[in-house]
Each structure stands twice: as C-alpha cells, then as structure tokens.
Amino acid sequence: MIDSHVHLDDPKFDYDREDIINSLKDRGIDRVYNIGADLESSIASVSLAKKYDNIKAVIGIHPHDAINYNDKVEEKLIDLAKDENVRAIGEIGLDYYYDNSPRDIQVEVFKRQIELADKLNLPIVVHSRDASEETFNIIKESKEKYPNLTFLIHCFSQSVEMMKRYIDQGCYIALGGVVTFKNAKVPKEVAKEVPLNRLLLETDCPYLAPTPMRGKRNEPYYVKYVAEEIASIRNMEVKDLVEITDANTRRFYND
Ligand SMILES: [Zn+2]
C-alpha cells in the first residue's frame, strides 16, 4: 500500500532512515511521498526520491516558514521541480494555530505557490489548521482562476460540512492517525462520509502516530492502522479500501 504523506528527511529518522526505507517493501509499503516544508526539506525530498525508487517528492514552503519566502526561494523551487520525481507542490497553506508567520504573509505565500503550481502543472498538498474558512475561500478563488488545479487537503481535521464543500471543489481528502484516536468523533464521521474516490491515506510520519502506536515516532507502515480503522468504520475489507485509496493517490499525484 501507499503512504501519501511522510517526512522521512526529519531528524527523527537520522539514525535509521536507510533501514526504514529499505524495509518498506517487506512491510507492505510500495511507495511513499516525501513532503517538503521549507527549502531545506524540499531539497532533501528530491534527494531521497533520486536515491530510492519507492520515494517520490513534494516540494513547497509550509505556512510556518512563509516569512522566509522570496523570489530566490521560488526560483529554487522551480529549479527543483525540473526533476521528474517531483509530483506536487506542498505542503502549503495556512496555519492560524501556531501563527509562526504573520497571517497576511501566509495568505500571500499560499497564493504565490498556487500560481506556481499552475505554471508547473502540478497538484497541491494543502496544510490547513484553524483557518478552514480562509483556506476554503482561497482554494475556491484559485479554482476559478486555474480550473485545472487539483488540491489535496492533508490530515483533514475539519467538519463533515467543510469536507463536502471541498469535495464540491474537486478536492481530495487525506486522513491519518487522528482518525484512530478514541475521541476523534469528527474525523471518524468524515471517514464515513467522504466519497471513496476522493480519499487518501497518510501517516504524516514522524508525527501523529495512530493508535496503538500513539505517542511513539510514527512510521510509514503504521498507515495500515489508519486503513484498518477506516475500513471498519465503512464496514468494508481493508484490501478493498486500500485498492481504492492507492488508486486515488496515484491519480492525484499523476503517478
Ligand atoms: Zn506533513
């Protein structure tokens, strides 16, 4: 199966990155998408993808780091995107929970990277926290301007109603470890209601490990716990779910 969102370049994998990547296949993971969050991790994503067949790269500047975005950074992203392993721009978006960059700059940088994705003809992986209405409005406006763009809302943590509005905009929805948490009432409802042909699975490792690994370092193979939980919520076989979510992932990433 596929893990649609990992950060294997994270320092938490420094001591065993090679082992983790080499054991993916044996542990049932065919492919992972390594997601950039700043220039350094975007470069690292492309390096990993060049080195390993089972890794593809996503590059972009996270809202946390929006303050450091400038023409030079954008040129570097354009340069990196020339590599055929780069499958999307991300993770980009808005984070009004941490507010690590001023909100007006987050908005500006999100919009600039959406324009960039359109130019590069790449889909977009969106990070959105405590900014659901604002994120939605920017995506809706962008879809009017750039109808061919496709968005994936990663680690979806908003309401069922918001999920439906995103679906109406042609977006994909990715669910991760949070859906396995006992008290995650809303994510479980989203897992039940989301159209199957728009659902992706992810870990966001090393963050947000699913139950029963909660609190530990997350790893790509724990995506199976996410699959098991959603299959049980939807009353279907895990393998049938994974067949669909894997196909969705490849369709989203044009891979
Ligand atoms: Zn992430």
PDB file of C-alpha atoms in Angstrom, residues 10 25 62 89 99 102 106-107 112-113 117-118 128 148 157 213 220 251:
ATOM      1  CA  ASP A  10      13.075  14.567   9.509  1.00  0.00           C
ATOM      2  CA  LYS A  25       8.646  -3.193   0.674  1.00  0.00           C
ATOM      3  CA  HIS A  62       4.844  25.485   4.774  1.00  0.00           C
ATOM      4  CA  ILE A  89       3.692  21.404  -4.596  1.00  0.00           C
ATOM      5  CA  ASP A  99       0.884  31.699  13.649  1.00  0.00           C
ATOM      6  CA  PRO A 102       2.131  36.703  10.082  1.00  0.00           C
ATOM      7  CA  GLN A 106       0.840  33.248   4.950  1.00  0.00           C
ATOM      8  CA  VAL A 107      -2.011  34.204   2.611  1.00  0.00           C
ATOM      9  CA  ARG A 112       2.011  32.642  -4.876  1.00  0.00           C
ATOM     10  CA  GLN A 113       2.689  28.925  -4.590  1.00  0.00           C
ATOM     11  CA  ALA A 117       1.804  25.023  -9.129  1.00  0.00           C
ATOM     12  CA  ASP A 118      -0.417  26.091 -12.008  1.00  0.00           C
ATOM     13  CA  SER A 128      -4.753  23.978   6.996  1.00  0.00           C
ATOM     14  CA  ASN A 148      -7.095  22.568 -13.921  1.00  0.00           C
ATOM     15  CA  SER A 157      -9.352  17.892  10.644  1.00  0.00           C
ATOM     16  CA  MET A 213       1.414   3.424  18.478  1.00  0.00           C
ATOM     17  CA  PRO A 220       5.131   4.670   7.116  1.00  0.00           C
ATOM     18  CA  ARG A 251      -4.399   9.684  -9.739  1.00  0.00           C
TER      19      ARG A 251
END
